[in-house]
PDB file of C-alpha atoms in Angstrom:
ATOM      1  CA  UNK V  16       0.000   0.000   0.000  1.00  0.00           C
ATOM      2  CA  UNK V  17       0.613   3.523  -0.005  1.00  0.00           C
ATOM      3  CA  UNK V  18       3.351   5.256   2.407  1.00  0.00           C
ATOM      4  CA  UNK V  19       2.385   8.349   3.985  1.00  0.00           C
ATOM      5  CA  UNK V  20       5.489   9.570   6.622  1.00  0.00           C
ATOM      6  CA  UNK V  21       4.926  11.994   9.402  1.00  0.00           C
ATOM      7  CA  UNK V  22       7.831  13.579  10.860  1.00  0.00           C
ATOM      8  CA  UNK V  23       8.733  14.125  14.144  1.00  0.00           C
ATOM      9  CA  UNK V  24       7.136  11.218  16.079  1.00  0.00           C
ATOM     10  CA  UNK V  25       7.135  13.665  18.994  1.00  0.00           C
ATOM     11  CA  UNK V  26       8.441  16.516  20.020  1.00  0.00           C
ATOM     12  CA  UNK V  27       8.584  18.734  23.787  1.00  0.00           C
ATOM     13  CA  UNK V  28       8.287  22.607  23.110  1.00  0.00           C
ATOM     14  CA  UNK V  29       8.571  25.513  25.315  1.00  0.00           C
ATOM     15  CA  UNK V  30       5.262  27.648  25.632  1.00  0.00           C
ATOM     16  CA  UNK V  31       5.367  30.530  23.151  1.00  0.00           C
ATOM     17  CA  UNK V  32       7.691  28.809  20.829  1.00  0.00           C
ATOM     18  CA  UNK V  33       6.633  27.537  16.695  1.00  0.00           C
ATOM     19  CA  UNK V  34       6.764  23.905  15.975  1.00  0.00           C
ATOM     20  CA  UNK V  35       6.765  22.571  12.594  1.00  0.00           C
ATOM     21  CA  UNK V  36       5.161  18.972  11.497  1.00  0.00           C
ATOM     22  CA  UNK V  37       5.930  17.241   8.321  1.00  0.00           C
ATOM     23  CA  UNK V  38       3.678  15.036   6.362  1.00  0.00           C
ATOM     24  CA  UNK V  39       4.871  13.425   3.307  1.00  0.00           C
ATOM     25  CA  UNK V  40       3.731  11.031   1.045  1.00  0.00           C
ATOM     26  CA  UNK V  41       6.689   8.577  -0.390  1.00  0.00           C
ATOM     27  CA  UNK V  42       5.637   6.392  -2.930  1.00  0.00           C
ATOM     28  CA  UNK V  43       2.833   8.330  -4.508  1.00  0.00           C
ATOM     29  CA  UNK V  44       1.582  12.401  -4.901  1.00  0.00           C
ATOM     30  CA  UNK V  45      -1.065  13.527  -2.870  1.00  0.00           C
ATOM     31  CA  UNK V  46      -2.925  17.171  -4.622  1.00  0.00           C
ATOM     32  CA  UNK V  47      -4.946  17.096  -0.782  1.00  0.00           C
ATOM     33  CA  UNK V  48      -3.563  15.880   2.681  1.00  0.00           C
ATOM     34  CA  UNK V  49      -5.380  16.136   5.676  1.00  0.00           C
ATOM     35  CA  UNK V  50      -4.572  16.921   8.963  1.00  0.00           C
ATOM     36  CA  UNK V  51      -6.347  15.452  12.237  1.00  0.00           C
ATOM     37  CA  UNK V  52      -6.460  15.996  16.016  1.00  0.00           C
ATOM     38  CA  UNK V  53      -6.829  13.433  18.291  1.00  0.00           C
ATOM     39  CA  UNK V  54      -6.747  14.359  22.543  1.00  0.00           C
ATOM     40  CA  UNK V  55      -6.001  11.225  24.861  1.00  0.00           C
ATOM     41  CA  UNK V  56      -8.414   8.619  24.278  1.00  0.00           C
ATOM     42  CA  UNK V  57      -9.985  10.421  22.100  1.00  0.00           C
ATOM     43  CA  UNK V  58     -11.462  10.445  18.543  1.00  0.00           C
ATOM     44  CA  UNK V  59      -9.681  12.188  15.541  1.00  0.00           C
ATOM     45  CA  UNK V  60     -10.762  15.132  14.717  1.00  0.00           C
ATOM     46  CA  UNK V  61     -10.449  16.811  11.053  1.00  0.00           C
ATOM     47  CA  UNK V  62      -8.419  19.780  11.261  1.00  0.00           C
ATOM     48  CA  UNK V  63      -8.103  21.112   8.034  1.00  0.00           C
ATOM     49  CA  UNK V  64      -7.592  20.116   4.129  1.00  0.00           C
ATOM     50  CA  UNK V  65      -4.293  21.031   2.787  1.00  0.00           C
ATOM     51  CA  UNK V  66      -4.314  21.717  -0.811  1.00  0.00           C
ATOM     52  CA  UNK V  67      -1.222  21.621  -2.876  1.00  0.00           C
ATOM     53  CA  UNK V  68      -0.128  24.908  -4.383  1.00  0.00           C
ATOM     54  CA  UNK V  69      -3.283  26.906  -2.794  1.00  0.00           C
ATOM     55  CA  UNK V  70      -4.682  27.873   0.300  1.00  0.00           C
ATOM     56  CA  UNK V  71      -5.262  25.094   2.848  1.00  0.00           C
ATOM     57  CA  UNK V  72      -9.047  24.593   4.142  1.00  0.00           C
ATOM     58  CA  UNK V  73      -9.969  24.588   7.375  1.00  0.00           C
ATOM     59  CA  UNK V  74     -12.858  23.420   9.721  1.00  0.00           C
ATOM     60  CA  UNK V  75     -14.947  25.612  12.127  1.00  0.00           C
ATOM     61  CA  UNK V  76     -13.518  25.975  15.098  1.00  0.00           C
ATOM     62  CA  UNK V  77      -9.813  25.681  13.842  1.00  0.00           C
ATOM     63  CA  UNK V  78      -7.689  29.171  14.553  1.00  0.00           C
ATOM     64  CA  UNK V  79      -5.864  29.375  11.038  1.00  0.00           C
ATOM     65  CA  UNK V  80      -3.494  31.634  12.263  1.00  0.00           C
ATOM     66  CA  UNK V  81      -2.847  29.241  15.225  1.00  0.00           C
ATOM     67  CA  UNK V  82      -2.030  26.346  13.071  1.00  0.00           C
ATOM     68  CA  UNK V  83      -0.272  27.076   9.634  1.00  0.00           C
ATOM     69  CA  UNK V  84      -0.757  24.865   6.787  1.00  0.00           C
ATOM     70  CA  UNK V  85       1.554  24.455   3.820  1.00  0.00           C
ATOM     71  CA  UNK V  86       1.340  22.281   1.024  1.00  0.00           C
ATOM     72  CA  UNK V  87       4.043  23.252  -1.497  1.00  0.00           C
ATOM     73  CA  UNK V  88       4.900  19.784  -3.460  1.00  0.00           C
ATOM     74  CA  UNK V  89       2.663  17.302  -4.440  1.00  0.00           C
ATOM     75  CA  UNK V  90       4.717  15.525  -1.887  1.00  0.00           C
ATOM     76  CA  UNK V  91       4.987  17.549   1.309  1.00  0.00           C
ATOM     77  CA  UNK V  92       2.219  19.239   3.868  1.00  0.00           C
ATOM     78  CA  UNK V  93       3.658  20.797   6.627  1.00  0.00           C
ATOM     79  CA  UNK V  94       1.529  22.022  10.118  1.00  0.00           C
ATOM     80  CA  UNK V  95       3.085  24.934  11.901  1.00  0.00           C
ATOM     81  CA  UNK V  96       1.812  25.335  15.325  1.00  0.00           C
ATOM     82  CA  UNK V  97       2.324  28.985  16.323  1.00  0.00           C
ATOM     83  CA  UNK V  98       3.059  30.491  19.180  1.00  0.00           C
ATOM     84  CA  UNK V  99       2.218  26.758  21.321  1.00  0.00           C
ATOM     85  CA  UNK V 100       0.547  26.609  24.452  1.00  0.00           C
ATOM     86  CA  UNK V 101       0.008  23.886  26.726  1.00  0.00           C
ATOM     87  CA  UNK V 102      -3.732  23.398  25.557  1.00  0.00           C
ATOM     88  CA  UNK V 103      -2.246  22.752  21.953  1.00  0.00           C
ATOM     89  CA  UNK V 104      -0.590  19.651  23.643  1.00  0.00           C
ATOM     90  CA  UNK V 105      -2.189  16.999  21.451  1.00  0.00           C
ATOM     91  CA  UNK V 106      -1.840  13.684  18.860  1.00  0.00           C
ATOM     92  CA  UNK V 107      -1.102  14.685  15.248  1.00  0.00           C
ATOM     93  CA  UNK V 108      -2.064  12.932  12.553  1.00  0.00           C
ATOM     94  CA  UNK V 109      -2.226  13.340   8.918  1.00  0.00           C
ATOM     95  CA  UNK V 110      -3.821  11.507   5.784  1.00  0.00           C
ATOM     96  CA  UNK V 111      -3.302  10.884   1.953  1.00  0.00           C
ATOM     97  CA  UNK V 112      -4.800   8.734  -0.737  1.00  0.00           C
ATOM     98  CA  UNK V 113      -3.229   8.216  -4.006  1.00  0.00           C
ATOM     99  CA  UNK V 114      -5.060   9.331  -6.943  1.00  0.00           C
ATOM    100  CA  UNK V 115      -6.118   5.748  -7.678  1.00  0.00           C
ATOM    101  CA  UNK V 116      -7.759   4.776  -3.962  1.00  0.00           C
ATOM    102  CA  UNK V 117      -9.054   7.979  -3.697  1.00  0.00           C
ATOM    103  CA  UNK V 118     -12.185   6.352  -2.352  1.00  0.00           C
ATOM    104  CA  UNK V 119     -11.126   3.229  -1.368  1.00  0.00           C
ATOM    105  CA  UNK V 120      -8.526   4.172   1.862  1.00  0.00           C
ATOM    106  CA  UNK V 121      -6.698   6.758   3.694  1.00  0.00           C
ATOM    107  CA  UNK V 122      -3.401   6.250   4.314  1.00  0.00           C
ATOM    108  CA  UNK V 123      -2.169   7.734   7.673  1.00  0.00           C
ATOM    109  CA  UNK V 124       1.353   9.185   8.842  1.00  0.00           C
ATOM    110  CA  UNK V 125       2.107   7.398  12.435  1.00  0.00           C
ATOM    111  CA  UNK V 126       1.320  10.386  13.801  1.00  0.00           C
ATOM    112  CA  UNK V 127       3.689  13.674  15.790  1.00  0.00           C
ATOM    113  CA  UNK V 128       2.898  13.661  19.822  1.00  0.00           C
ATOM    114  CA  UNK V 129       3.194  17.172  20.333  1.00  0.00           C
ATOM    115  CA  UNK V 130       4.534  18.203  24.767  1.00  0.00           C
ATOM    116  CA  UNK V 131       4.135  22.005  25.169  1.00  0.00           C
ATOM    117  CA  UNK V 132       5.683  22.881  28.408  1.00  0.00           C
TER     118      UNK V 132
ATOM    119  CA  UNK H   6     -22.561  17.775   8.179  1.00  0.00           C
ATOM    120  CA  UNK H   7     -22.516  14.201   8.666  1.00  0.00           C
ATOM    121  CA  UNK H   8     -22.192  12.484  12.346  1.00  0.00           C
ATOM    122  CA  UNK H   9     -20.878   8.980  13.563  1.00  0.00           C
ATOM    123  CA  UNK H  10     -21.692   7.519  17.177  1.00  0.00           C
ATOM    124  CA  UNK H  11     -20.002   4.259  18.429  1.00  0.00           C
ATOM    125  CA  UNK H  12     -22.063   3.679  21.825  1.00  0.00           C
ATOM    126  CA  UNK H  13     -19.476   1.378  23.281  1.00  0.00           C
ATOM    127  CA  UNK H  14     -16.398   2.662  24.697  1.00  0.00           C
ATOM    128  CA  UNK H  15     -15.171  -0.482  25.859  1.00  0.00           C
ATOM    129  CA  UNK H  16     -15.271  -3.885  24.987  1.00  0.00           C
ATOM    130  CA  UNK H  17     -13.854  -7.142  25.801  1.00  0.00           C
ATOM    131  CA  UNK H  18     -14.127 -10.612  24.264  1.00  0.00           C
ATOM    132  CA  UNK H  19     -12.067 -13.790  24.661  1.00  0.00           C
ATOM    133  CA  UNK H  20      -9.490 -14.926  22.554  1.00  0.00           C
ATOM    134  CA  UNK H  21     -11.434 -17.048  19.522  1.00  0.00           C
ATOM    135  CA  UNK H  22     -14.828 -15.721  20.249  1.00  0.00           C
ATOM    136  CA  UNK H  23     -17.031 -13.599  18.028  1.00  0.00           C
ATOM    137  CA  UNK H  24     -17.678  -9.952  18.798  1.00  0.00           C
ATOM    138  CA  UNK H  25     -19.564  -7.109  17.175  1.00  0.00           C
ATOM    139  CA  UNK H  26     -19.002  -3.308  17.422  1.00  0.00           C
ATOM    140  CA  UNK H  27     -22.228  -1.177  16.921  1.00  0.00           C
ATOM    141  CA  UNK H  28     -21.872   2.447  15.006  1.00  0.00           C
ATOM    142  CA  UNK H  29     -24.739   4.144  13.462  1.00  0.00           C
ATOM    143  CA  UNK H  30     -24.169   7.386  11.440  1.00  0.00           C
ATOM    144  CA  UNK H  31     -26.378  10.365  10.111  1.00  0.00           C
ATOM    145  CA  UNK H  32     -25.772  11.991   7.110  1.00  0.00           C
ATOM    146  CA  UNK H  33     -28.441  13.596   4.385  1.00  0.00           C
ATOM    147  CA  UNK H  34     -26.192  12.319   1.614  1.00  0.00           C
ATOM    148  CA  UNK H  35     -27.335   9.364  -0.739  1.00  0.00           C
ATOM    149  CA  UNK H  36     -24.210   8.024  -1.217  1.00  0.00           C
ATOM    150  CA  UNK H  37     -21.116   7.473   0.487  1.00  0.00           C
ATOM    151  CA  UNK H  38     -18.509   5.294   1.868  1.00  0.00           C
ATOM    152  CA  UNK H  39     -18.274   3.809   5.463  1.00  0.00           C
ATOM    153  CA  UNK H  40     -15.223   2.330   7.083  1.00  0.00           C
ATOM    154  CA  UNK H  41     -13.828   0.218  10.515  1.00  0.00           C
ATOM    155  CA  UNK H  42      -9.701   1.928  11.133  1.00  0.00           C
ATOM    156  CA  UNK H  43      -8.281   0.177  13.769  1.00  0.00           C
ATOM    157  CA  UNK H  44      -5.754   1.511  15.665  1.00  0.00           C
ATOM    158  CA  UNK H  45      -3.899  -0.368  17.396  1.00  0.00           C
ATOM    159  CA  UNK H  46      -1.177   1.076  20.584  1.00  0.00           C
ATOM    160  CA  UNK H  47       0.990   2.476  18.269  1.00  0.00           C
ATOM    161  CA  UNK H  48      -1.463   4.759  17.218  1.00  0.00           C
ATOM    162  CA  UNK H  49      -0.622   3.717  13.630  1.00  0.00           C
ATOM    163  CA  UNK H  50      -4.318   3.722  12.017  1.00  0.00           C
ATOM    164  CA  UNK H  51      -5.068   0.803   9.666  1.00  0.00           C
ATOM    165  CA  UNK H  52      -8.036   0.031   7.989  1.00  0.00           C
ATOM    166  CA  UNK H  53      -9.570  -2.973   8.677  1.00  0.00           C
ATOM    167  CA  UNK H  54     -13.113  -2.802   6.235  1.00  0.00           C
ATOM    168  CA  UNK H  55     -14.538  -0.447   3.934  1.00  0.00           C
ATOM    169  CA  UNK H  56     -18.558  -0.282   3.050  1.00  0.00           C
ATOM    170  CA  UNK H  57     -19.823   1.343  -0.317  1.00  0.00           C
ATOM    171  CA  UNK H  58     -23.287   2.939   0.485  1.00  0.00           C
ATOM    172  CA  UNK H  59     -24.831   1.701  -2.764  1.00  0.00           C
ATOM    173  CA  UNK H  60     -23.609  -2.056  -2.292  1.00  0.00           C
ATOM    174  CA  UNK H  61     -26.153  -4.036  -0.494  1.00  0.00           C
ATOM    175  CA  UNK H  62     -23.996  -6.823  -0.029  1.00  0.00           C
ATOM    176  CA  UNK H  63     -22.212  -6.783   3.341  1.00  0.00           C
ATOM    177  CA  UNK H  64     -18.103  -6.160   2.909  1.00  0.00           C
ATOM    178  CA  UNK H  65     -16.072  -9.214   4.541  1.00  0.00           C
ATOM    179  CA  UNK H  66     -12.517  -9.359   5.129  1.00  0.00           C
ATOM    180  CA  UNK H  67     -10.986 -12.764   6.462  1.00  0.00           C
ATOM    181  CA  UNK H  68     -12.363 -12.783  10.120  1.00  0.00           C
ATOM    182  CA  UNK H  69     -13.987  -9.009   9.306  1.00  0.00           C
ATOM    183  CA  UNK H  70     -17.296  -8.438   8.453  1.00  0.00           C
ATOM    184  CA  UNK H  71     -19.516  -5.580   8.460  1.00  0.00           C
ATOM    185  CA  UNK H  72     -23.687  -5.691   8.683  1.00  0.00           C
ATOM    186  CA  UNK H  73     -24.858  -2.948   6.799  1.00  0.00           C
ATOM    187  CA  UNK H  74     -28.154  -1.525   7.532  1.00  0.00           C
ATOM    188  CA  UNK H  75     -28.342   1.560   5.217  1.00  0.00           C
ATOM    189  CA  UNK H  76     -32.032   2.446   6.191  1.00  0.00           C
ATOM    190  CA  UNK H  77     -31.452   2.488   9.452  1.00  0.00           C
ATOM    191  CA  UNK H  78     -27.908   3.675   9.215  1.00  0.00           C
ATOM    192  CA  UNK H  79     -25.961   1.266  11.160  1.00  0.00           C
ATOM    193  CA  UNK H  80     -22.656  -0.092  10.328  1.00  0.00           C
ATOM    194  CA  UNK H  81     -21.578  -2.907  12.370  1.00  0.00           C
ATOM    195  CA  UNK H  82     -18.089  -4.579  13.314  1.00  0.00           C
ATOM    196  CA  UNK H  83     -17.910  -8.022  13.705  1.00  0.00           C
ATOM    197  CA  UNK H  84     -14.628 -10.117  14.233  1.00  0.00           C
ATOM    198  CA  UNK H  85     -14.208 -13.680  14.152  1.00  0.00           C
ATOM    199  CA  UNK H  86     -12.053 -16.140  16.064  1.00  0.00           C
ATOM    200  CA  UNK H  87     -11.053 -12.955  18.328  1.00  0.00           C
ATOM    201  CA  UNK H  88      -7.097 -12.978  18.260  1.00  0.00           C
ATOM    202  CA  UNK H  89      -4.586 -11.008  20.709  1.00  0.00           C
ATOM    203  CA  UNK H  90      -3.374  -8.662  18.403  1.00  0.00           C
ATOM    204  CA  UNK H  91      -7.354  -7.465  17.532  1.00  0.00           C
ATOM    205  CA  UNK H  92      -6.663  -5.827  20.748  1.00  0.00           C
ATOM    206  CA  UNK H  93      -6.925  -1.742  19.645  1.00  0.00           C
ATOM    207  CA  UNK H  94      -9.139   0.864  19.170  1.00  0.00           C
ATOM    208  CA  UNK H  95     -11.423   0.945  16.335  1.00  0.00           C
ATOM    209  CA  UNK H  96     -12.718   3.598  15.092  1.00  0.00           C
ATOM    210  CA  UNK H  97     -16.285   3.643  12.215  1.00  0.00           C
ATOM    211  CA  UNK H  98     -15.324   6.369   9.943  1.00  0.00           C
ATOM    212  CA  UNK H  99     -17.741   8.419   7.102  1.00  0.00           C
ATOM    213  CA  UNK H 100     -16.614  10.147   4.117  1.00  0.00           C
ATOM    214  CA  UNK H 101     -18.830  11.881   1.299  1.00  0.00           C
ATOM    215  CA  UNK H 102     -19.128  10.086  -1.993  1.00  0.00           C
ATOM    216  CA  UNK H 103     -17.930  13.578  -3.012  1.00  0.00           C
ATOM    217  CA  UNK H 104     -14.783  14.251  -1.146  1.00  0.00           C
ATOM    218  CA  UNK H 105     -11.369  11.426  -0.752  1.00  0.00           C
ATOM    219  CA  UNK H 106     -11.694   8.873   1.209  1.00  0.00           C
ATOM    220  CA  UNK H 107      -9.025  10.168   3.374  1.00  0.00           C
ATOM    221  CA  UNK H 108     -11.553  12.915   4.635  1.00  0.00           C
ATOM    222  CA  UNK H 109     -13.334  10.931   7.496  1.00  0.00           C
ATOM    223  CA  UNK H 110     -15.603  11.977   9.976  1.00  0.00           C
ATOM    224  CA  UNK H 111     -15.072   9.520  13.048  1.00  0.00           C
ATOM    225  CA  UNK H 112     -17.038   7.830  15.083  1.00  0.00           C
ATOM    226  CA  UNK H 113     -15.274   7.783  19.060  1.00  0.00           C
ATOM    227  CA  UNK H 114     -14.337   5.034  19.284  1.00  0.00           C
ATOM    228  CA  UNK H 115     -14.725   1.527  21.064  1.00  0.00           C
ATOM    229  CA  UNK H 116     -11.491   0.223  22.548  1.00  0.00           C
ATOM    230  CA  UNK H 117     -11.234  -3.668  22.391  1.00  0.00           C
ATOM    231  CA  UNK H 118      -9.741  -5.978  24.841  1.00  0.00           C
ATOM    232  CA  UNK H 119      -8.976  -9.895  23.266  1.00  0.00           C
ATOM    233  CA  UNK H 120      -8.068 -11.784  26.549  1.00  0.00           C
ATOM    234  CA  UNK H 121      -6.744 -15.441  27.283  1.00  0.00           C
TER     235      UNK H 121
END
């Protein structure tokens, strides 16, 4: 199947500081990733639609200016959290499907636990 | 919008027994895809089933298989000959026959415990 990478596994910030998550898909291109949230024991929770070479789409609720969304290869999302507070202390997770499963399955990243301290 | 409810937050079945996992879901849309992600401590989601909307016939998948009830909107998990490694959480998922199927609304969840 399809490889979608998510890079770092975790990471520990200091409050007030930017953090930057990777999302990449290796074996196939991706025009749209998505990006979830998921709290402890939890469901995920759609964050926003990241659209290659235009503005990313976001759900209600979802501070766009909190959480900065780049998708600038068919390749690569990235998710900046800005400016990181312990309340954006969370599970990560982003999604793919290649062009030819597009409705079949989503292919996940393993996921970035993010520690703001 | 679309909504997905998994009334069991915990289950537990013994190792080569049969269990099911209830979901139902809401949605005004005619068509559409439904599917079971497990995810397992890792937190690396798989997907274990996936249900077309316009396919009466239930999906199966080895020890997998769903009961779909589309008028009544209900989506059901049912394993097999339980194993160890079942043990996860599994998650029903919804996406829009218009969107990717990597744009799921989820259900919360109903964590599974296989034991001895």
């Amino acid at each position: 199947g399809a490889v979608v990478s998510q890079h770092p596994s975790w990471v520990i910030c200091k409050s007030g500081t930017s953090v930057k998550i990777e999302c990449r898909s290796l074996d196939f291109q991706a025009t749209t990733m998505f990006w979830y949230r998921q709290f402890p024991k939890q469901s995920l929770m759609l964050m926003a639609t990241s659209n290659e070479g235009s503005k990313a789409t976001y759900e209600q609720g979802v501070e766009k200016d909190k959480f900065l969304i780049n998708h600038a290869s068919l390749t690569l999302s990235t998710l900046t959290v800005t400016s990181a507070h312990p309340e954006d202390s969370s599970f990560y997770i982003c999604s793919a499907s290649p062009h030819g499963h597009l409705n079949t399955e989503a292919f996940f990243g393993q996921g970035t636990r993010l520690t703001v301290v | 919008a679309q909504t997905v409810t998994q009334s069991q937050p915990e289950m537990s079945v013994q190792e080569a027994e049969t269990v099911t996992l209830s979901c139902t879901y809401d949605t005004s849309e005619s068509n559409y895809y439904l599917f079971w992600y497990k995810q397992p401590p890792s937190r690396q989601m798989i997907l274990v089933i996936r249900q077309e909307a316009y396919k009466q016939q239930n999906a199966t998948e080895n020890r997998f298989s769903v009961n779909f009830q589309k008028a009544a909107k209900s989506f059901s998990l049912k394993i097999s000959d339980s194993q160890l490694g079942d043990t996860a959480m599994y998650f029903c998922a919804f996406a829009t026959d218009t969107g990717t199927a990597s744009k799921l609304t989820f259900g919360t969840g109903t964590r599974l415990q296989v034991t001895l």
